Coordinates of C-alpha atoms and ligand atoms in Angstrom, one line a residue:
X1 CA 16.7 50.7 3.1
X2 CA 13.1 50.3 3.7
X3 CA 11.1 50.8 6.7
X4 CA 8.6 48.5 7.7
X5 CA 5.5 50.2 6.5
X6 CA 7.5 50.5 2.7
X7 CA 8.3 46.9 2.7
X8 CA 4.7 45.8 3.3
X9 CA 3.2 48.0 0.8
X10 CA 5.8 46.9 -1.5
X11 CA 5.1 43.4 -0.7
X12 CA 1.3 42.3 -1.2
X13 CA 1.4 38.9 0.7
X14 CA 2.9 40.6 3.6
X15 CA 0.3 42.4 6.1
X16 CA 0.6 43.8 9.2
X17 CA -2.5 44.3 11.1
X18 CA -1.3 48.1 12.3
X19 CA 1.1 48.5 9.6
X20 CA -1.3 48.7 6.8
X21 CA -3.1 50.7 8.3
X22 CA -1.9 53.6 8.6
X23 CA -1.1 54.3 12.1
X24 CA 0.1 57.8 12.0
X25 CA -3.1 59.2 10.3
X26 CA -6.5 60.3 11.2
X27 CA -9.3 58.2 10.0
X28 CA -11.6 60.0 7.3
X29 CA -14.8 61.4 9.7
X30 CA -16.6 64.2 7.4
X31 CA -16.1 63.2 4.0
X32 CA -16.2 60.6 1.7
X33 CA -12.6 59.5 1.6
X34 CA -11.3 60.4 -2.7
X35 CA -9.6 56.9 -2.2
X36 CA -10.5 53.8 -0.6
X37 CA -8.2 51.2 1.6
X38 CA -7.8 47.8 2.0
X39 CA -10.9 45.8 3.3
X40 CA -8.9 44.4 6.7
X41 CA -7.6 48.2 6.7
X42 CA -11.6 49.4 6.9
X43 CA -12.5 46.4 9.2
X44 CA -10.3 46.7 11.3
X45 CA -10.8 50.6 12.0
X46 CA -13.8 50.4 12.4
X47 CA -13.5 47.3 14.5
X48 CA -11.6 48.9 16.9
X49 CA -13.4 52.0 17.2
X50 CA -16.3 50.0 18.2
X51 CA -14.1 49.2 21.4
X52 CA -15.3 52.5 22.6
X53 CA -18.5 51.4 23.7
X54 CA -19.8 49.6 26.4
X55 CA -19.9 46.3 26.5
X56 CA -22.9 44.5 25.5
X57 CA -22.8 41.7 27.8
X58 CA -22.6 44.2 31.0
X59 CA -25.6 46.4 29.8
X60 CA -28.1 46.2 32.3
X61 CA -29.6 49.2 31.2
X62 CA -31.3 47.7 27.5
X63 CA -33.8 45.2 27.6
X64 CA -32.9 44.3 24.2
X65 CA -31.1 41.1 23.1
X66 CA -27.4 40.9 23.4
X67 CA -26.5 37.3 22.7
X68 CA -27.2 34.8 20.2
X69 CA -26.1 31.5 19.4
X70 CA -23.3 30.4 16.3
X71 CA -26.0 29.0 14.6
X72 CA -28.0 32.0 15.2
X73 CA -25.5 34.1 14.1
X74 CA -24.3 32.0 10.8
X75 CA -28.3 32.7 9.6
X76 CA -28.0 36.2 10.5
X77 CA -24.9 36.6 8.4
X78 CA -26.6 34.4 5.3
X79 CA -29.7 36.3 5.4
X80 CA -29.1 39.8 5.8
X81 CA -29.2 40.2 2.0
X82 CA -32.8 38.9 1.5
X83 CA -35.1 42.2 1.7
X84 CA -38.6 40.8 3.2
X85 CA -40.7 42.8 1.1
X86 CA -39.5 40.7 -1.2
X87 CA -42.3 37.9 -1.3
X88 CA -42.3 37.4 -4.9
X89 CA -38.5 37.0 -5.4
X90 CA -38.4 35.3 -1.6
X91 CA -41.8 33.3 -1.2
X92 CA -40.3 30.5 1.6
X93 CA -39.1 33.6 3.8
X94 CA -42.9 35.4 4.0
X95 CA -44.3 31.8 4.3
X96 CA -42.0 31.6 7.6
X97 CA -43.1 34.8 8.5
X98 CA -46.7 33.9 8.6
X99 CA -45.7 30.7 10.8
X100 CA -44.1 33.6 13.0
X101 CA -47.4 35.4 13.5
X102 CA -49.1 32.4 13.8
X103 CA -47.0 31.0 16.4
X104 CA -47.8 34.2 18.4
X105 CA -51.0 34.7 17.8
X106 CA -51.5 31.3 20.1
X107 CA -48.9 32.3 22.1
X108 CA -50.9 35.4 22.9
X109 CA -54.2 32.9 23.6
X110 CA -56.1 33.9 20.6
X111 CA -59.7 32.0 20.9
X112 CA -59.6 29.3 18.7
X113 CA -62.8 30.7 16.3
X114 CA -60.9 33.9 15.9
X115 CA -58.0 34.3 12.9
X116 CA -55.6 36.6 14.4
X117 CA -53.2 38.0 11.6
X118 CA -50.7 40.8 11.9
X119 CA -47.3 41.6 11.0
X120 CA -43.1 41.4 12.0
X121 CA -42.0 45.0 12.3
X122 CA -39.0 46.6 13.4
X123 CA -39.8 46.7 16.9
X124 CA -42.3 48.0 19.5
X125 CA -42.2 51.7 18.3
X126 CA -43.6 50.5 14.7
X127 CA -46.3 47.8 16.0
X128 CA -47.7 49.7 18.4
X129 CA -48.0 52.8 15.7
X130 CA -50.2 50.0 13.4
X131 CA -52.1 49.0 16.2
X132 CA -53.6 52.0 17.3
X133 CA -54.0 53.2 13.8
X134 CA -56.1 50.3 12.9
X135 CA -57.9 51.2 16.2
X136 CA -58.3 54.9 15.1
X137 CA -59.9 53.8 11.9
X138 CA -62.5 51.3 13.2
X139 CA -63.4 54.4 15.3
X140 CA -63.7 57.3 12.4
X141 CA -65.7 54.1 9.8
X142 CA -67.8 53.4 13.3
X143 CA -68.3 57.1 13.6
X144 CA -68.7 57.8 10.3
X145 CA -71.9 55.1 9.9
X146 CA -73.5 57.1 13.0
X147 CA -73.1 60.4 11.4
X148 CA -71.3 61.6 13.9
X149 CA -67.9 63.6 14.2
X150 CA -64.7 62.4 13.8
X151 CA -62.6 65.6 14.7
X152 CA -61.4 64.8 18.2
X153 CA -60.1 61.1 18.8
X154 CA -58.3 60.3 21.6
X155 CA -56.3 57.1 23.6
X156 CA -56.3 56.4 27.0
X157 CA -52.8 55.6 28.5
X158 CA -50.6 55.7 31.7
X159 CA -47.7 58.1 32.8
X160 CA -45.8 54.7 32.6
X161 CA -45.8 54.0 28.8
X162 CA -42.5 54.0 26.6
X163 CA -42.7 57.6 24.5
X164 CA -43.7 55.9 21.5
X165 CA -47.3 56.3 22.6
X166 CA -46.8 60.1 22.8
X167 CA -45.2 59.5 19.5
X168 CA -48.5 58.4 18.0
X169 CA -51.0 60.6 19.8
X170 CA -48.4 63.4 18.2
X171 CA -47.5 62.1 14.6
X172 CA -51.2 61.2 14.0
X173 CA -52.7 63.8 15.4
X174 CA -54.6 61.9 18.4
X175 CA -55.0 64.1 21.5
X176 CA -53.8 61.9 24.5
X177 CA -55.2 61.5 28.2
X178 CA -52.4 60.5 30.1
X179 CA -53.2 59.1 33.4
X180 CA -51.1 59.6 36.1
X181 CA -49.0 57.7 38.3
X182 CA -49.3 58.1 42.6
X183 CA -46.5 58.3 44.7
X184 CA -47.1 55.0 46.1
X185 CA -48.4 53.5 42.7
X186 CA -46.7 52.8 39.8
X187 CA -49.1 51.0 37.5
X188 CA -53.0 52.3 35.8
X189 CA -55.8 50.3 37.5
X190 CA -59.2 50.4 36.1
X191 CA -60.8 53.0 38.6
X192 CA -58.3 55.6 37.1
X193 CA -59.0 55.1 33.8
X194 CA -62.8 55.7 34.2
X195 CA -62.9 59.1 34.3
X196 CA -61.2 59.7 30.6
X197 CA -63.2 57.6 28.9
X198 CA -65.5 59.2 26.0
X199 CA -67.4 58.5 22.6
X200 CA -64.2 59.6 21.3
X201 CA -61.5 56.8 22.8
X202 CA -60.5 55.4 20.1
X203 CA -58.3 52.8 22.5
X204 CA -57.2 52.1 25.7
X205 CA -53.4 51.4 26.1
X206 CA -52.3 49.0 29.0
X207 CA -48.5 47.8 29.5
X208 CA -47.5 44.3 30.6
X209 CA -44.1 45.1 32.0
X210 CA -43.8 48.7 32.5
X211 CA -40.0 49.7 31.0
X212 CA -39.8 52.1 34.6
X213 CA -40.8 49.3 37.2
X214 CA -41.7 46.2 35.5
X215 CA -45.3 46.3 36.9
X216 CA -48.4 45.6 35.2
X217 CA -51.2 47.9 34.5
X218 CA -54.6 46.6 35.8
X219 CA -55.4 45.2 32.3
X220 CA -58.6 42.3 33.1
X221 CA -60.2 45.5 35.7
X222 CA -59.8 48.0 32.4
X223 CA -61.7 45.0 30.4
X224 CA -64.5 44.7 32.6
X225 CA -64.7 48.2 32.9
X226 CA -64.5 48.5 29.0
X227 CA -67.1 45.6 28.5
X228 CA -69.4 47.5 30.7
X229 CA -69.2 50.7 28.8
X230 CA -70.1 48.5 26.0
X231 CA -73.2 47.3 27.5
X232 CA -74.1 50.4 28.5
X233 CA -73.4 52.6 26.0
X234 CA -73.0 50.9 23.1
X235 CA -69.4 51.9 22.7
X236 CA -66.7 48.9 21.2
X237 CA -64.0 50.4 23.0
X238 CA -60.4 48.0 22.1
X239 CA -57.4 47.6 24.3
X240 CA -54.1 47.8 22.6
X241 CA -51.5 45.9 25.2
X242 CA -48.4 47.0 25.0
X243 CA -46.4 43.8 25.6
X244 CA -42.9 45.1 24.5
X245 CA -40.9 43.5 27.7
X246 CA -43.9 41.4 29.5
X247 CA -45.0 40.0 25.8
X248 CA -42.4 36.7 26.0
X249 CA -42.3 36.5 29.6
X250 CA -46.0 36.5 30.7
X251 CA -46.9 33.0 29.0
X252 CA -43.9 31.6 30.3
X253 CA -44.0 32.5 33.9
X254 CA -47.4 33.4 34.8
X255 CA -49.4 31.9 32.2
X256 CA -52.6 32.3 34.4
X257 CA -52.6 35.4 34.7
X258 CA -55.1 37.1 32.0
X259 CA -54.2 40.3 30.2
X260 CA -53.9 38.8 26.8
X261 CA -56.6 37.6 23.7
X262 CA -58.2 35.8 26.7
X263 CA -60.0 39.0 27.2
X264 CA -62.8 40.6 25.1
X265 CA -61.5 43.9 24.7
X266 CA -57.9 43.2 24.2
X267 CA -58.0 43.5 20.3
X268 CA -54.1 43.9 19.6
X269 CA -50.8 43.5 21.1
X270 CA -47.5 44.1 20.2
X271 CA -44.2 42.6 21.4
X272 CA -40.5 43.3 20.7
X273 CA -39.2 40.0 19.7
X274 CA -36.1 41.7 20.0
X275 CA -36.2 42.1 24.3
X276 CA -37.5 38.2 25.4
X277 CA -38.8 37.1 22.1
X278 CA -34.4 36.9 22.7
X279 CA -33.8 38.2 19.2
X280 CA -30.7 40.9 17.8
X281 CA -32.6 44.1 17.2
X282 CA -35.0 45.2 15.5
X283 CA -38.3 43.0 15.4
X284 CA -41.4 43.5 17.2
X285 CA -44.8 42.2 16.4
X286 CA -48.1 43.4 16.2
X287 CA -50.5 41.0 16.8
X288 CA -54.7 41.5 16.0
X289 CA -57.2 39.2 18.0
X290 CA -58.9 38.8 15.0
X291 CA -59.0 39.5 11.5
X292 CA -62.0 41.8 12.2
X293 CA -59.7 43.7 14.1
X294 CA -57.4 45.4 11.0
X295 CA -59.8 47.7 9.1
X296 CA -59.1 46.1 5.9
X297 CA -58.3 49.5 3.7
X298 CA -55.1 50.0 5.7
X299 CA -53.8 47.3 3.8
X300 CA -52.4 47.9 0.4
X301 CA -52.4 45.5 -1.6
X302 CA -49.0 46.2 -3.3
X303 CA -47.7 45.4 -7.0
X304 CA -43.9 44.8 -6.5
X305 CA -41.4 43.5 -8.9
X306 CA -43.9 41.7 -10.7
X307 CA -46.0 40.0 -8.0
X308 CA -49.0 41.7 -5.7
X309 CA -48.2 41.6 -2.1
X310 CA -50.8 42.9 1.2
X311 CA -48.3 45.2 3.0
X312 CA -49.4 47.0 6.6
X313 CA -46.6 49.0 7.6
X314 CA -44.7 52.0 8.3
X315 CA -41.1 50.6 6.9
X316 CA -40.8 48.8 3.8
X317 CA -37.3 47.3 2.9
X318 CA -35.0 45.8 5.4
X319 CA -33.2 42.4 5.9
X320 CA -35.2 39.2 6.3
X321 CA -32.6 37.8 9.1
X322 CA -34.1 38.6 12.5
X323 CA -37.7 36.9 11.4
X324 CA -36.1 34.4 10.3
X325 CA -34.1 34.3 14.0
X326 CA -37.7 34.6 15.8
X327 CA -37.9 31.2 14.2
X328 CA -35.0 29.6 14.9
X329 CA -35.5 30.2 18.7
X330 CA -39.5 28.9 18.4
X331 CA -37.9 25.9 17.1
X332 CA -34.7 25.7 18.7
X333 CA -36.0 26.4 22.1
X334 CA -39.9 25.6 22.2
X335 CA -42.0 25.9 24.6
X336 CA -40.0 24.1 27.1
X337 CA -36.7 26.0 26.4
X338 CA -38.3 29.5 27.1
X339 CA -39.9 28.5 30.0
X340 CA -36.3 27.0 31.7
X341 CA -34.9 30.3 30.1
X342 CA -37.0 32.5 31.7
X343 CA -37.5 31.1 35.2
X344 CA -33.7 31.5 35.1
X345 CA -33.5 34.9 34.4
X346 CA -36.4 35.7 37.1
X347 CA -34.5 33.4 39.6
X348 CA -31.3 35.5 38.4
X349 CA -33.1 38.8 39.1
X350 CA -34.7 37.7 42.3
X351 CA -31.0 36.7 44.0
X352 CA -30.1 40.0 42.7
X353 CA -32.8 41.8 44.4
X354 CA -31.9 39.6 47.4
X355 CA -28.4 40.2 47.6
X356 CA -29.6 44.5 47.2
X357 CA -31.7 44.2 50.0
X358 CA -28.5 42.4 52.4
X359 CA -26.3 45.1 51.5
X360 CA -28.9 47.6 53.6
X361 CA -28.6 50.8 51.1
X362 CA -31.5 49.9 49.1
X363 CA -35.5 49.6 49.0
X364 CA -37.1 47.5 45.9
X365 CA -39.9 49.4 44.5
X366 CA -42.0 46.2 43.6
X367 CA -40.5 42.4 43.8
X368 CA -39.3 41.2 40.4
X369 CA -42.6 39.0 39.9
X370 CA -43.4 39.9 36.2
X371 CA -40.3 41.1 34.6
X372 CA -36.7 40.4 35.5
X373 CA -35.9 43.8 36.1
X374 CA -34.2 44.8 39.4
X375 CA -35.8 48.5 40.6
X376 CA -33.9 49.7 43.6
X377 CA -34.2 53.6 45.5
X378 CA -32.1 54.5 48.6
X379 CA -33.5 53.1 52.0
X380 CA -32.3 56.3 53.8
X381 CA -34.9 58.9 52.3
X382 CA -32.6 61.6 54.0
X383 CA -29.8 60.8 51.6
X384 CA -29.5 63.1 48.6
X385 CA -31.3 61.7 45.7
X386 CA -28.3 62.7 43.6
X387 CA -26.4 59.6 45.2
X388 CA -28.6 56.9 42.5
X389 CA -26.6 58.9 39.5
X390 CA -23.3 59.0 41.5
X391 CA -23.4 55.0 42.0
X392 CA -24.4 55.1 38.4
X393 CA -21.3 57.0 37.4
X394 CA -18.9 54.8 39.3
X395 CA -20.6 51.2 38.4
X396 CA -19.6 52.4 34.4
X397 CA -15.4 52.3 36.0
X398 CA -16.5 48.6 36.7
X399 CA -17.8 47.9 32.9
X400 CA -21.3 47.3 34.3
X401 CA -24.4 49.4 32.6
X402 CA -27.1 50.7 35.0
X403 CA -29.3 53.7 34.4
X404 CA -30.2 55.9 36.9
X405 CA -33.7 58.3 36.5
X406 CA -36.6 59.7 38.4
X407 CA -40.0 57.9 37.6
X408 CA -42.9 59.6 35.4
X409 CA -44.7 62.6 36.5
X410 CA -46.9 62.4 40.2
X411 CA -44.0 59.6 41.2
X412 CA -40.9 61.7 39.7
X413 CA -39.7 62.6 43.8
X414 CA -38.8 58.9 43.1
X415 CA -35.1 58.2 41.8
X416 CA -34.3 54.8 41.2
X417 CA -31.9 52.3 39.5
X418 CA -32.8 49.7 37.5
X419 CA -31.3 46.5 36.0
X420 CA -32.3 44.5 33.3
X421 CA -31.4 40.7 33.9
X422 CA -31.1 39.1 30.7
X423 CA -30.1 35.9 29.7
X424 CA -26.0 36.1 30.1
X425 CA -26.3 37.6 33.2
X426 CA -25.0 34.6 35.8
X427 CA -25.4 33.6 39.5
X428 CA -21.9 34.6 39.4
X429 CA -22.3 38.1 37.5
X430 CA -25.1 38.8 40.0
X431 CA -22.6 38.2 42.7
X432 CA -19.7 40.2 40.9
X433 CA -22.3 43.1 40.3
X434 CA -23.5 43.2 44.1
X435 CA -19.4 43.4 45.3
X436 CA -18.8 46.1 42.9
X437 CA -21.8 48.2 43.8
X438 CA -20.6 47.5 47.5
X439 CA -17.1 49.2 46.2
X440 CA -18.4 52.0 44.4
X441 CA -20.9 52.6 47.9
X442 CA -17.8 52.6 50.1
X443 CA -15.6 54.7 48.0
X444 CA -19.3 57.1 47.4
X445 CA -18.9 57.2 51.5
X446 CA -14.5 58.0 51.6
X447 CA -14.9 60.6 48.8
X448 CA -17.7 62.1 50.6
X449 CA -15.1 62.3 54.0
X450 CA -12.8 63.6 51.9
X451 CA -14.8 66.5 50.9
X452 CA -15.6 67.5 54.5
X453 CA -12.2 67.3 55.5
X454 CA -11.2 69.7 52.8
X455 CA -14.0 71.9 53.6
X456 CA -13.0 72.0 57.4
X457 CA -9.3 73.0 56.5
X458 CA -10.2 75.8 54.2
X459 CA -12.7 77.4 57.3
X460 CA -15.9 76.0 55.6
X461 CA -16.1 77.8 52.3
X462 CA -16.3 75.3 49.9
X463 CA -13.5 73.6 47.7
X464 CA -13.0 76.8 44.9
X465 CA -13.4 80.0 46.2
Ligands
PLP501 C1 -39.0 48.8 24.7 C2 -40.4 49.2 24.9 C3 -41.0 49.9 23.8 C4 -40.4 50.3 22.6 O1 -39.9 49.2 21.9 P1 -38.9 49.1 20.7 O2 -39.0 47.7 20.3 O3 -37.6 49.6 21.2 O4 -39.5 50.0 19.6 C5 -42.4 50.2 24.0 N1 -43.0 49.9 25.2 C6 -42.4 49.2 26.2 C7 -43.2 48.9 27.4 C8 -41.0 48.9 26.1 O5 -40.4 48.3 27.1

């Protein structure tokens, strides 16, 4: 007699999904297995191990991209072995790439006598890396000419940056003047900046959709202020815009509003194609107003498998698909289809925020006008701020994904929590999400009760003692 598991080892046509595999096993975790298995075997371990996270579609937590279409996903799949540092063996896919830059470089309201040029990267972190590099080395050639020193750059930025600013000031050795946030303030305007300002600033950073509120920084007052310097003082003082989140939703949903090539100063600016762009991760951009812009000896000009290729980068090899995917959604959705997609998701956020507000627990920290990203704190300022983490906890029992942290430094009394509203998220999610958040309030309140009760019955003194 055979059992099962013999008879389908025995027997090649005849699988069994958790036959084959082994059931009664551990899977190899530290070691490279001596033998291998069956390729449904590996799939489908690590398939279902993959179970164990959270689910994409109910992250509200990640900006980033967690949908595509089947057609979307059929290129991903027949591209991913195309390296696109490649151009000699792949010519069509840097062509394509350049249409990519291209595209945004208009996008981004580049003047029409400037050449903007730039590069796909693997998201924000990288581009806004290159950007201020470029920036720093204009400065030290500029500094250079004069004679002067070039031993103490530094780069202007806001408590409300992502850390890959502090990334750069640390890896490349720039010292940073962070500006702080007020209590009642969560964005940099122009008069704050001011006072940081030397011969030495080799950039001024300025975020169009701050990843802790969604706000703006002030970036037209920081241009005037910049172009004044200029007139003054002779110092060319750039802006790098960090457009990570704001980058695809500015020019469909406030297009007048300036902050981008429009103005003078704003000499770069980098976007994660991967967040609204509505891209799989990793791409980001970094875009450069103008040619002029991208000192010209932090490009190499690279011999590679036989052909000579300009390279500006941190990374080199990696798989061609998800510039290839920024295209497909320029020309699958234009202009038109980002603009419907995005006044969606800002009327999405909005009923959120509305519905937040009914309940009476919560107090928005700015209206969702520039990003769709719900930012809620506790209306009652005598409840423990400890309660934003709790409703955290139990909202994860539900599927749903929302972070829960205090803002940066000068506004860190402020705990909040934030949703992202992306492009899956429905009318009808939003009005799923505000039940369960209603739930997970009540039973916050019951478990509470409970606690007091207990504490009563055992004289006051506290559950373990
Ligand atoms: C997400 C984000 C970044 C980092 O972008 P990655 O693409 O994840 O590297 C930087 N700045 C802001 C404002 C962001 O929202």
């Amino acid at each position: 007699m055979h059992s099962v598991k013999n008879n389908a080892e025995d027997n090649h046509d005849l699988h069994f999904a958790y036959a084959d595999r082994q059931m009664d096993m551990t899977v190899p975790k530290y070691e490279i297995p001596d033998s291998g298995v069956d390729a449904r075997v590996a799939y489908r371990i690590i398939h279902d191990e993959m179970q164990l996270d959270g689910n994409p579609a109910l992250n509200l937590a990640s900006f980033v991209t967690t949908w595509m279409e089947p057609e979307a996903n059929l290129l991903l799949q027949e591209t991913a072995n195309k390296n696109i540092v490649d151009q000699d063996e792949y010519p069509q896919t840097e062509v394509i790439h350049q249409r990519v830059i291209s595209m945004m470089g208009r996008m981004f309201n580049a003047p029409v006598d400037k050449d903007p040029v730039g590069t796909c990267t693997i998201g924000s972190s990288e581009a806004i890396m290159l950007g201020l590099l470029a920036h720093k080395w204009t400065w030290k050639e500029r500094r250079e000419k004069e004679g002067k020193s070039t031993a103490t750059p530094n780069v202007i930025f806001s408590a409300d940056v992502h850390t890959c600013w502090e990334k750069f000031a640390r890896y490349f050795d720039v010292e940073m003047r962070v500006v702080p946030l007020k209590e009642d303030q969560f964005y940099m305007t122009a008069d704050q900046v001011e006072e940081y300002i030397d011969e030495n600033t080799i950039a001024v950073g300025c975020v169009v959709g701050t990843t802790f509120t969604g706000q703006l920084d002030d970036v037209k007052g920081v241009n005037e202020l910049l172009l004044k310097i200029k007139a003054d003082k002779g110092w060319d003082i750039p802006i790098h815009v960090d457009g990570a989140s704001g980058g695809f939703v500015a020019p469909f949903v406030y297009p007048e509003v300036e902050w981008d090539f429009r103005l003078e100063q704003v000499r770069s600016i980098n976007t994660s194609n991967h967040k609204f762009g509505l891209v799989y991760p990793g791409v980001g951009t970094v875009v450069f107003r103008d040619r002029s812009d991208l000192p010209e000896h932090l490009v190499f000009n690279i011999t590679y498998l036989g052909g000579s290729m300009p390279n500006y980068s941190l990374n080199f090899s990696r798989a061609s698909s998800m510039v290839l995917l920024q295209y497909y959604n320029f020309l699958r959705l234009g202009k038109e289809g980002y603009r419907k997609i995005m006044q969606n998701i800002m009327d999405n956020a909005q009923y959120l925020e509305g519905k937040l507000i009914e309940s009476g627990h919560f107090e928005l920290l700015n209206e969702s006008k520039y990003l769709p990203t719900v930012t809620v704190r506790l209306k009652d300022r005598s409840l423990p701020n400890k309660i934003v983490y709790l409703l955290s906890d139990l909202l994860r029992q539900y599927g749903w994904i929302v972070p829960a942290y205090p803002l940066p430094p000068k506004a860190d009394t402020v705990h909040v929590l934030r949703m992202v509203v992306k492009e899956n998220f429905s009318r009808d999610m939003a009005e799923k999400f505000a039940e369960d958040l209603e739930t997970c309030w009540k039973q916050l309140g019951e478990e509470e009760k409970e606690f007091k009760n207990m504490e009563a019955n055992q004289g006051g003194k506290g559950l373990i003692c």
